[in-house]
XYZ file of C-alpha atoms in Angstrom:
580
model
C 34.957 -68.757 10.890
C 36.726 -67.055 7.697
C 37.911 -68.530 4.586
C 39.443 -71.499 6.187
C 37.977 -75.192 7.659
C 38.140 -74.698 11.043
C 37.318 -71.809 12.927
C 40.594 -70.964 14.376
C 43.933 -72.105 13.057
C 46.701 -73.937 14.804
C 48.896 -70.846 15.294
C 45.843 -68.888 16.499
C 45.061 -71.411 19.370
C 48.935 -71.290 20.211
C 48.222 -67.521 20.643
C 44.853 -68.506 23.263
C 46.914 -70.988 25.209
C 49.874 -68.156 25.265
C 47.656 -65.425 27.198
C 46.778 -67.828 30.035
C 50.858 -67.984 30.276
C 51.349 -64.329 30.394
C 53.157 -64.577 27.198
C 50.702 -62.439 25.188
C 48.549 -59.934 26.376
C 44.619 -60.226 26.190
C 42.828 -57.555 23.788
C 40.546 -57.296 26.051
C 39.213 -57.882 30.003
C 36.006 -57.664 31.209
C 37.077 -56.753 34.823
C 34.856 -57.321 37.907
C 31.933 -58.861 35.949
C 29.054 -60.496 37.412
C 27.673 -63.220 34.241
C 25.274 -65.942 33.866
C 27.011 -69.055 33.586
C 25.095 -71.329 31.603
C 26.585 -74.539 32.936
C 25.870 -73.606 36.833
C 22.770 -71.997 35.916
C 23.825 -69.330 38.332
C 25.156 -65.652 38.510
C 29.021 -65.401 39.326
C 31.397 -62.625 39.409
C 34.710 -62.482 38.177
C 37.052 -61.764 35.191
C 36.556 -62.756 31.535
C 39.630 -62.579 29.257
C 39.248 -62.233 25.726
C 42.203 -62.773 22.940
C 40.524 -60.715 19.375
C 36.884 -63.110 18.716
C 37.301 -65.707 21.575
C 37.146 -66.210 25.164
C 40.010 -67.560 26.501
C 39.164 -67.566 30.018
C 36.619 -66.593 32.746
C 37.042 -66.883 36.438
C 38.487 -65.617 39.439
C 42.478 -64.618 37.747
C 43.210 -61.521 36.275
C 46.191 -61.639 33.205
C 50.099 -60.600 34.404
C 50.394 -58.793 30.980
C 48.254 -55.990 30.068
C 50.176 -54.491 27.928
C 47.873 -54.279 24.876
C 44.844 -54.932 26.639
C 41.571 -52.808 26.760
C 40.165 -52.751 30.484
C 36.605 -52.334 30.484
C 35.444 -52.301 33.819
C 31.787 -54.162 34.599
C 30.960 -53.664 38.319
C 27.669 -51.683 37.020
C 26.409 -54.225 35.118
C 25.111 -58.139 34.333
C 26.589 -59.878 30.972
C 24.818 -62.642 29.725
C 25.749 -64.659 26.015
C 25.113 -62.961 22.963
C 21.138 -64.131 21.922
C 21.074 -66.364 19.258
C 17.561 -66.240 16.456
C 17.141 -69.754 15.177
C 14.452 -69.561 12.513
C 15.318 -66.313 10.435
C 13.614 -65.374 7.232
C 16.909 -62.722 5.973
C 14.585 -61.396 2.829
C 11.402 -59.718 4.268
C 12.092 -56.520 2.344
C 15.666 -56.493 4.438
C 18.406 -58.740 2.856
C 20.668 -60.690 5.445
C 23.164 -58.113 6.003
C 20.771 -55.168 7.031
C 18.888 -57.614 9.337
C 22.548 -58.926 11.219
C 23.333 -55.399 11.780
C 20.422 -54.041 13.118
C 19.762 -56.962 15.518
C 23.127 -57.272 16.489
C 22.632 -53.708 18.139
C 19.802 -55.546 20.303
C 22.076 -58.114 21.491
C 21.000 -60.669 19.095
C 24.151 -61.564 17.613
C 23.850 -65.024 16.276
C 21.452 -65.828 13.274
C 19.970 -69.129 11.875
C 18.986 -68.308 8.114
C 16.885 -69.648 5.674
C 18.598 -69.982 2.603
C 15.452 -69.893 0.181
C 15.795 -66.974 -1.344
C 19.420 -67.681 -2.232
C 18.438 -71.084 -3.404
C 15.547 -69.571 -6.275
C 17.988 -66.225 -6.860
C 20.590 -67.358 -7.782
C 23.188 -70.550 -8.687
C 25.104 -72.322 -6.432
C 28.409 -70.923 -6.089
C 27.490 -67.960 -5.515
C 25.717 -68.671 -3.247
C 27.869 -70.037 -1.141
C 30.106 -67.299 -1.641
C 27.814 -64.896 -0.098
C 27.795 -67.628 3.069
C 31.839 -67.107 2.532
C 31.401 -62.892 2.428
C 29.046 -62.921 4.922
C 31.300 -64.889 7.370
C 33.099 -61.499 7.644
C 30.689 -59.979 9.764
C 30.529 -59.192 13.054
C 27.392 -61.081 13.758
C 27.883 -65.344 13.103
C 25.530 -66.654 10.980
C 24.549 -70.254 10.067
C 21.724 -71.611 7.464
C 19.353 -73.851 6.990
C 18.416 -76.254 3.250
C 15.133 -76.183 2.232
C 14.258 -79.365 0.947
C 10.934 -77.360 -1.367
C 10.029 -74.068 -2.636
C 7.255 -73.224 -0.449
C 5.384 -73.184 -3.579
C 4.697 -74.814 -6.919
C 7.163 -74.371 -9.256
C 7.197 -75.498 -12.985
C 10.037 -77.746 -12.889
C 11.080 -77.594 -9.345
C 13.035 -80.863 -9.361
C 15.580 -79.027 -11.400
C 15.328 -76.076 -8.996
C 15.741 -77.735 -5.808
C 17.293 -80.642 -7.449
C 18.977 -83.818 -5.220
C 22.346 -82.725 -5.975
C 21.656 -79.075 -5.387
C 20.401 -80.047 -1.127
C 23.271 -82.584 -0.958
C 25.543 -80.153 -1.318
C 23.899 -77.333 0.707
C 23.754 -80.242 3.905
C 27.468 -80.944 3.487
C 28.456 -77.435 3.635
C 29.988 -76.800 6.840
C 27.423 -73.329 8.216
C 24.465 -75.339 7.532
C 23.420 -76.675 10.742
C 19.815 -78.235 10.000
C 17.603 -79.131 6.938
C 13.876 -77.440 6.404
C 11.811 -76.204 7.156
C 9.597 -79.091 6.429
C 6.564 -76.905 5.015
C 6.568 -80.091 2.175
C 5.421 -82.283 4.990
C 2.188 -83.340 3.633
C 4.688 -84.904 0.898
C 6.227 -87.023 3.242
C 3.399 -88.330 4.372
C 2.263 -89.617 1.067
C 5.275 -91.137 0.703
C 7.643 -88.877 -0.849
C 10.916 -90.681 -0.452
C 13.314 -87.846 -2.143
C 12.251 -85.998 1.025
C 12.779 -88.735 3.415
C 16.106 -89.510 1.967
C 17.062 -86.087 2.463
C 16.213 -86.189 6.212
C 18.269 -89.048 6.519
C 21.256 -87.628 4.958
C 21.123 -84.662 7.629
C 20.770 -86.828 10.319
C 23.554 -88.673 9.031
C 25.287 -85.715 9.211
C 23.842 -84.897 12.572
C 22.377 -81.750 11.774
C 18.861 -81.294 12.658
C 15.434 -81.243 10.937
C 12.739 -78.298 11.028
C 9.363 -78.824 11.028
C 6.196 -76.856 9.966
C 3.279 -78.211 11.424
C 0.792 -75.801 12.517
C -2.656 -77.556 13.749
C -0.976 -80.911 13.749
C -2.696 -83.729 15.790
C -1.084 -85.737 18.118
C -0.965 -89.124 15.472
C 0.570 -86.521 12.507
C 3.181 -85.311 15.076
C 4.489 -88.943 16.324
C 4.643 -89.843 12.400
C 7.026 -86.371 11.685
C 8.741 -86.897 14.884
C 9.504 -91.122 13.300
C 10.332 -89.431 9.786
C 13.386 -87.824 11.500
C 11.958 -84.106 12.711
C 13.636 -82.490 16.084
C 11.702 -79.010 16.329
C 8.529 -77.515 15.681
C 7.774 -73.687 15.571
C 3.987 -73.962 14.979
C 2.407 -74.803 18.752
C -0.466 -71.983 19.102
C -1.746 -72.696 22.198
C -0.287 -74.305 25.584
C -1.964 -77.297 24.646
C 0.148 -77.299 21.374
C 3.374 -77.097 23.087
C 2.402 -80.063 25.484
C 1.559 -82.086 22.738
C 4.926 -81.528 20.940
C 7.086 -81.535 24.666
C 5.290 -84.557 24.789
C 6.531 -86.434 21.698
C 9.880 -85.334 22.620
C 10.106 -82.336 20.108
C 12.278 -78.752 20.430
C 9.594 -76.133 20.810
C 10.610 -72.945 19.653
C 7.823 -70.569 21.177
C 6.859 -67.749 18.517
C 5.935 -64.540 18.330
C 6.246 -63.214 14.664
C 4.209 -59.901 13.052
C 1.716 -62.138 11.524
C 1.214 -64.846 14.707
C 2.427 -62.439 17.892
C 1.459 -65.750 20.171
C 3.653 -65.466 22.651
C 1.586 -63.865 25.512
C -1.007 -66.704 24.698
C 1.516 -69.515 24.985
C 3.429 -68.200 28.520
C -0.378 -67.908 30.066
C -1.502 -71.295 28.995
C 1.819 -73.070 30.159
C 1.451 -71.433 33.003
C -1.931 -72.730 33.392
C -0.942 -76.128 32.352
C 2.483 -76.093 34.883
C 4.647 -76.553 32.173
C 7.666 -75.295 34.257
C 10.804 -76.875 32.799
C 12.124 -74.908 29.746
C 15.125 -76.463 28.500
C 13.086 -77.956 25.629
C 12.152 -74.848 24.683
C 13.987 -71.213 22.723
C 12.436 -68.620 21.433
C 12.136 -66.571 17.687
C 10.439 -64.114 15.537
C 9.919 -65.791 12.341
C 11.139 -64.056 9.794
C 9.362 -60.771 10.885
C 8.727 -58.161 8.787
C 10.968 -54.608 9.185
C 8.040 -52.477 11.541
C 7.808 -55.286 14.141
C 11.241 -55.064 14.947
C 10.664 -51.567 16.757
C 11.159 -52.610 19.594
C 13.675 -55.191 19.359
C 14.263 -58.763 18.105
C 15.112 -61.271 20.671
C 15.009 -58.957 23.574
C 11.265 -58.302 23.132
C 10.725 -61.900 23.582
C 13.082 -62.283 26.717
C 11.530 -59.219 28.410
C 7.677 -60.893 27.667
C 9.275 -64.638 29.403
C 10.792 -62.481 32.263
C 7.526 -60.403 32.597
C 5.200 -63.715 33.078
C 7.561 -64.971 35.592
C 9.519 -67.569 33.940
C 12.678 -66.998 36.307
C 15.106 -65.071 34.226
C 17.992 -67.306 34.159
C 15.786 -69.358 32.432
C 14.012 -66.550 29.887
C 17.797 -65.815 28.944
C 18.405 -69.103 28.164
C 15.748 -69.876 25.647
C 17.744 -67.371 23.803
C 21.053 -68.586 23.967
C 21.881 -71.546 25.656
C 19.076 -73.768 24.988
C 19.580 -72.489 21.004
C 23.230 -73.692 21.106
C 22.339 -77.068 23.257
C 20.329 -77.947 20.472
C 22.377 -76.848 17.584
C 25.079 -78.736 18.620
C 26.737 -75.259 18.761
C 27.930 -74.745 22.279
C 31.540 -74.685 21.934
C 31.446 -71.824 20.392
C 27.851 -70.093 21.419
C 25.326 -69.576 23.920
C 27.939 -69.480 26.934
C 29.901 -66.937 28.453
C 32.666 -69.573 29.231
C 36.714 -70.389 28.307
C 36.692 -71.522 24.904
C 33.408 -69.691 23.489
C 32.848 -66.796 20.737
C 33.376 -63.844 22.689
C 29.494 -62.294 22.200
C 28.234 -61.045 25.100
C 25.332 -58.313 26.052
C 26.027 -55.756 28.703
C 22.656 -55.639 30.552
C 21.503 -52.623 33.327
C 19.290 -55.106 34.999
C 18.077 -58.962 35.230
C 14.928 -57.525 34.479
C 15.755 -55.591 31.315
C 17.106 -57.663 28.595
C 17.947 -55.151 26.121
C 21.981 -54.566 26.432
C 23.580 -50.908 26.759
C 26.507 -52.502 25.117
C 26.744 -55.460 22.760
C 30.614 -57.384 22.098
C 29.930 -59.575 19.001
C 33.427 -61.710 18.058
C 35.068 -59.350 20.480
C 34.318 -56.088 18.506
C 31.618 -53.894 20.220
C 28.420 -53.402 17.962
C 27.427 -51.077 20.851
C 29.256 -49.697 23.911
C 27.292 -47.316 26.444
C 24.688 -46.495 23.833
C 26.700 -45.406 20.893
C 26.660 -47.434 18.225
C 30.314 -49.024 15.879
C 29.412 -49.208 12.254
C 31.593 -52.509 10.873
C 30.376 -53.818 7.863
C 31.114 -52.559 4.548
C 28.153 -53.161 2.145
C 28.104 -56.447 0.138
C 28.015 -55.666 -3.390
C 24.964 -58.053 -4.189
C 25.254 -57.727 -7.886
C 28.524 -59.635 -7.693
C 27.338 -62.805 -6.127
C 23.930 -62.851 -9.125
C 21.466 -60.824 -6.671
C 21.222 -57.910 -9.579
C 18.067 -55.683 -9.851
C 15.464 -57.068 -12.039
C 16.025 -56.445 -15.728
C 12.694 -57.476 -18.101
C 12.943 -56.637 -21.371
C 9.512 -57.040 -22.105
C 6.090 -55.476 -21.618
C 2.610 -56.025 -20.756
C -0.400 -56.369 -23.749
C -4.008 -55.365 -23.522
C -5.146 -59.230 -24.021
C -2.558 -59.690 -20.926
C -5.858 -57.894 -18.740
C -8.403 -60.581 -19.380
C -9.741 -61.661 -16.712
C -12.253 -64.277 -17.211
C -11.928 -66.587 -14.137
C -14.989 -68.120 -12.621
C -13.153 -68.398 -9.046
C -11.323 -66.130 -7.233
C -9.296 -65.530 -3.832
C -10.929 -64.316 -0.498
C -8.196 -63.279 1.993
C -9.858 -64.001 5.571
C -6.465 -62.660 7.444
C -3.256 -61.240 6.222
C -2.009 -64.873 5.152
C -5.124 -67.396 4.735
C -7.155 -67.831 1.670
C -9.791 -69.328 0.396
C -11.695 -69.491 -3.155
C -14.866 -67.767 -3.960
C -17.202 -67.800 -6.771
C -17.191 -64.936 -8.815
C -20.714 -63.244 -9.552
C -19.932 -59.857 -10.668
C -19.700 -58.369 -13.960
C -15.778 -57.768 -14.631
C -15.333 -57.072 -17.815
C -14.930 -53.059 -16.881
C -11.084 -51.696 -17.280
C -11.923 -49.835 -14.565
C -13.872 -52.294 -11.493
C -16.968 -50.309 -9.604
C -15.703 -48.722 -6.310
C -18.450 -50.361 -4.366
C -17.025 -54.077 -5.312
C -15.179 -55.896 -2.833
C -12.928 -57.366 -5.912
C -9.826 -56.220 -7.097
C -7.844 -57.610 -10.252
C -4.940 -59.775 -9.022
C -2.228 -61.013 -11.173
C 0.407 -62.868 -10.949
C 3.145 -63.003 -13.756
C 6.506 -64.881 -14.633
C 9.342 -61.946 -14.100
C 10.925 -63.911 -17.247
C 7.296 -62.850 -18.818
C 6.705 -66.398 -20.142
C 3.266 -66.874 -18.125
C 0.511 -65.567 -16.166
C -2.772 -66.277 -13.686
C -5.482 -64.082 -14.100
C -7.808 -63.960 -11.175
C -9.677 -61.692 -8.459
C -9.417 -60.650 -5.098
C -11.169 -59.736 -2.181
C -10.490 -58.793 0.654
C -6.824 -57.108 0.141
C -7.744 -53.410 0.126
C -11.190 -52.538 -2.153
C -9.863 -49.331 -3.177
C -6.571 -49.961 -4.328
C -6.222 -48.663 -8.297
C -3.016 -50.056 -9.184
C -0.520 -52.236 -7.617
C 2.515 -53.800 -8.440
C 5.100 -55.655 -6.071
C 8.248 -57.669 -7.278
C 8.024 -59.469 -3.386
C 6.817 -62.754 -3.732
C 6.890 -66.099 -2.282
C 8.652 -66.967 -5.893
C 10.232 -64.158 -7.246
C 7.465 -63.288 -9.753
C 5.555 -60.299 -10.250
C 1.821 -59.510 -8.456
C -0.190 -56.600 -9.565
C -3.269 -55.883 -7.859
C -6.219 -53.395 -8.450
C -9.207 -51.637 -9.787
C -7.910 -50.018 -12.718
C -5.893 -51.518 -15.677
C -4.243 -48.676 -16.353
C -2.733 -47.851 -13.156
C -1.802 -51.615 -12.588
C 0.066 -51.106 -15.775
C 1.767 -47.857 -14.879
C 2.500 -49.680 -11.404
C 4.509 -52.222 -13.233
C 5.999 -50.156 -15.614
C 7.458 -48.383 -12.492
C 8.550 -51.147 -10.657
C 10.629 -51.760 -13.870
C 12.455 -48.385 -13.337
C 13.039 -49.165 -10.075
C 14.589 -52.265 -11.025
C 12.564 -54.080 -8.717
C 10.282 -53.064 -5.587
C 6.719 -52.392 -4.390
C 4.622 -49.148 -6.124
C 0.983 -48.051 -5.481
C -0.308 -45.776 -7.847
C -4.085 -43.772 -7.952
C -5.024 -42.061 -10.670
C -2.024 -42.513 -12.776
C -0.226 -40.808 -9.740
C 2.287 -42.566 -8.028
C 1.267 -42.952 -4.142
C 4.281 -44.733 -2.827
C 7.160 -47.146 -3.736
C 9.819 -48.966 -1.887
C 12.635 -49.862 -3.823
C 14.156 -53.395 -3.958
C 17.239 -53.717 -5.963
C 18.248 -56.467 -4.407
C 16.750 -59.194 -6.745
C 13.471 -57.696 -6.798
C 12.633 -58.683 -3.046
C 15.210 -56.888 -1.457
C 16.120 -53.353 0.038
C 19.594 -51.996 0.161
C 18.474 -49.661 2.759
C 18.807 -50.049 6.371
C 16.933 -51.292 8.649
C 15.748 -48.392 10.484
C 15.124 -46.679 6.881
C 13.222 -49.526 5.629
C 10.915 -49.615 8.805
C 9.573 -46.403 8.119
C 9.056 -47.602 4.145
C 6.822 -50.254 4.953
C 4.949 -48.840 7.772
C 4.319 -45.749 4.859
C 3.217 -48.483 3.106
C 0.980 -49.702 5.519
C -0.930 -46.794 5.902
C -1.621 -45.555 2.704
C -3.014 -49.515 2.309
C -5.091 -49.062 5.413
C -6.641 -46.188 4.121
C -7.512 -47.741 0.996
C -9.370 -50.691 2.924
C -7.180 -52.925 3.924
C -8.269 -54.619 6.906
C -4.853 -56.614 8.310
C -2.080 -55.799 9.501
C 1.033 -57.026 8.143
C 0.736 -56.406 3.854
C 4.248 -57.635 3.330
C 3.466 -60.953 4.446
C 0.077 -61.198 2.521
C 2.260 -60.262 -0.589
C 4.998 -63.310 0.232
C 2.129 -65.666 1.319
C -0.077 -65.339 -2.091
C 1.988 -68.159 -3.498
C 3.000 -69.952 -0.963
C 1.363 -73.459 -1.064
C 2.037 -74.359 2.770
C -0.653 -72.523 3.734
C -4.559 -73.156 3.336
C -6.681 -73.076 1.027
C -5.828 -71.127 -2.448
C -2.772 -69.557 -4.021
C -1.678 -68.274 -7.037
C 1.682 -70.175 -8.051
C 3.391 -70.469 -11.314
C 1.615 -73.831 -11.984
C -1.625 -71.742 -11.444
C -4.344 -71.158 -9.244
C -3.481 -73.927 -6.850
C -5.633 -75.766 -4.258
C -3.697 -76.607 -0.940
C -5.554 -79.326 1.064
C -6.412 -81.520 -2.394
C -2.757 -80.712 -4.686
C -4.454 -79.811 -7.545
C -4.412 -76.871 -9.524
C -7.526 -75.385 -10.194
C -6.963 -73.460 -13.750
C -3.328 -73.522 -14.968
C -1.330 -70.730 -15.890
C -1.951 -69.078 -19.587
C 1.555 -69.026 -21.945
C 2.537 -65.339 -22.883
């Protein structure tokens, strides 16, 4: 789907209907191919026609014309339908574009975004002119609206305002609202919210939930409110519980909850054995834990705990597509259907040799087809950060009587602060660091400590945040301030400096929270970053996510938000932020 309302235009469908008449050749024919067909639930062999970015026939026929017509010839290999990744985070240091091209060569080559990022970033229309640009690629992608901003925003009603979802649900690539990490609203009778969910099931799109440690009584109220999916089961039991209530389950396995293995032994244990109700994803993972693949991972981990593989390959295309609402066009290697399909060596092995993505390969016999030109991001509002201000001394005060304990890479919780920390320079045998957070419009800031995030850190800054806003982290003053003062150079991005010595830095022109950089560049940026945290004494394993998940309020128990220090489970805020 291009710049027009329906995904093919009159002519072009003449053109389809001509090929099976011999009256125009095919672009291309996958000759001799043995393919899952979704519909059977079987293998079959035979020919699959394909007219530029559609199928327009499979079966036993091969075309009279040929005459423009690339033969590719499939005896040595199984196809199956292009994956499709239904919850997608497109900003974790990698900006939609980077992502769609480096999991298209994976055979992932249909993407389900959350538009968050573009929502805070910038307005409207240009937003929805990057959906436009982005419709250009090789790789289809479709969004979700958020209905909240994951955090607590000072004036978020004019943020994420009623007319500002309305018209992200009527627009034509959104195909669900959420996800519903705002849920706890709901339930105390937030009626914006509801309304919302009604207006998307009006429009029959579907609604996302986010309810991790849910009982069975909160899950039959979300699944009455209007919710079709939930992404948060940890255990077998969890997935019973939502199969049971009639929910989607979309089985994770993410860099910062890698539960799959867990979830195939318990349902194994509890003979779940049916899997239609079920796809699969990687949340929004960050760049290193896409190594070794996105969706194929996941498939090859179904496949290897003896889910049958039909099956495993459908909880990664068809089931996606089922659910969606999407299956005229996706998920099927059928007449009709967007011609993405993987080229696989084995049942066994889901990751393709060769990758067709609306009929252009993305990868044939290894090598890989560079399509995209780069989106220039600046043109659609997604500049580099420009502050034309500075940090003051009294901006390093840090008086607060309660601070922030990480106890993983994303949970918090508050802690009383006993030490003397009044130093510009913190003792090296202190568990606390300084931790700021700061309005990137410099109009406010939270002062508070830390502990647990890496003790011997001097001087952090990162422009990746749940909000957009600025964090700076460490022991010394000084170094935090040279941090931040390069991250302004940089125009956005993530620096560590020691001893007024910068350590690393990844850039992120992108609006602060992205990389221009590809993926495979970026990878080794962050896991760079990693270690030179690690080594400083930090304990987790995924920093990136800590970073993003300081502010977000969806999580327990404390965060730093631009409303302040803010406590989850009872909605208050603890200390508010000071005015610049």
């Amino acid at each position: 789907m291009l710049d027009q309302r329906y995904r093919w235009k009159n002519k072009q469908i003449r053109e389809h209907v001509a090929v099976i008449d011999g009256n125009i050749s095919p672009t291309m024919i996958l000759k001799n191919a043995r393919f899952l067909h979704s519909t059977l639930k079987k293998w079959i062999t035979g020919h699959i026609w394909i007219f530029n970015d559609r199928i327009v026939y499979a079966g036993e026929r091969l075309p009279e014309n040929l005459t423009t017509c690339e033969v590719v010839d499939c005896s040595n290999y199984l196809l199956v339908p292009g994956y499709i990744e239904p919850h997608v985070h497109p900003f974790q240091l990698y900006n939609p574009q980077s992502f769609a091209n480096y999991a298209a060569k994976t055979g992932t080559t249909t993407l389900i975004n959350d538009n968050l990022m573009l929502i805070l970033l910038t307005d409207k229309k240009k937003a929805f002119s990057i959906l436009r640009e982005l419709r250009h690629s090789p790789v289809s992608m479709y969004w979700w609206s958020r209905f909240d901003s994951q955090s607590e925003l000072q004036g978020e009603e004019t943020v994420i305002s009623h007319e500002l979802v309305k018209s992200w649900l009527e627009h034509d690539a959104i195909l669900q609202g959420g996800e519903l990490t705002s849920w706890p609203k709901l339930l105390d009778g937030d009626d914006l919210i509801l309304h919302w969910i009604q207006e998307a099931k009006r429009m029959r799109k579907k609604i996302e939930g986010h309810f991790p440690g849910a009982s069975e009584k909160t899950l039959a109220k979300m699944m009455l409110f209007g919710a079709d999916c939930d992404h948060e089961a940890m255990t077998g039991q969890e997935v019973y519980s939502r199969l049971l209530q009639g929910y989607m389950v979309s089985l994770r396995h993410s860099s910062i909850r890698p539960d799959l293995p867990v979830l195939l032994k318990e349902m194994k244990e509890l003979e779940i054995n049916q899997y239609g109700q079920m796809f699969l994803t990687t949340d929004g993972s960050t760049p290193s834990f896409y190594k070794k693949g996105v969706l194929d991972q996941l498939i090859r981990m179904a496949i290897e705990s003896g889910i049958p593989a039909i099956d495993a390959y459908h909880m990664a295309s068809y089931n996606v597509a089922r659910y969606y609402n999407i299956q005229h066009l996706h998920g099927m290697i059928a007449t009709g259907r967007v011609a993405s399909i993987n080229f696989l060596e084995s049942e066994s092995n889901p990751t393709p040799v060769s990758v067709l993505s609306k009929g252009q390969w993305i990868k044939k016999d290894g090598v890989v087809f560079e399509h995209d030109h780069k989106v220039n991001w600046p043109e659609y509002g997604l500049n580099q950060l420009q502050m034309d201000w500075e940090l003051e001394e009294e901006d390093f005060q840090f008086s607060m009587p309660v601070g922030i304990e990480m106890t993983n890479d994303v949970i918090t919780k508050p802690y009383s602060i006993t030490n003397d920390v009044s130093y510009d320079i913190l003792p090296s045998d202190y568990e606390d660091n300084f931790l700021m957070l700061i309005d990137k419009k410099g109009k406010w800031r939270i002062n508070t400590l830390i502990k647990g995030f890496a003790q011997h850190v001097q001087g952090f800054a990162s422009s990746f945040s749940t909000t957009g806003d600025i964090l700076l982290i460490g022991k010394s003053k000084s170094d935090m301030l040279l941090a931040f003062q390069r991250m302004k150079e940089l125009g956005g991005g993530i620096v560590l400096v020691e001893n007024g010595n910068i350590v690393h830095e990844i850039p992120l022109p992108v609006a602060g929270i992205m990389s221009s950089e590809s993926m495979e560049d970026l990878i080794l940026q962050e896991e760079a970053l990693t270690k030179v945290l690690k080594d400083r004494g930090y304990m987790y394993d995924d920093p990136i996510c800590t970073l993003l998940f300081l502010s977000a309020t969806h999580l327990p128990y404390i965060r730093v938000t631009p409303v302040g220090m803010y406590d989850v489970m009872n909605k208050t805020v603890f200390f508010p932020t000071i005015m610049r």
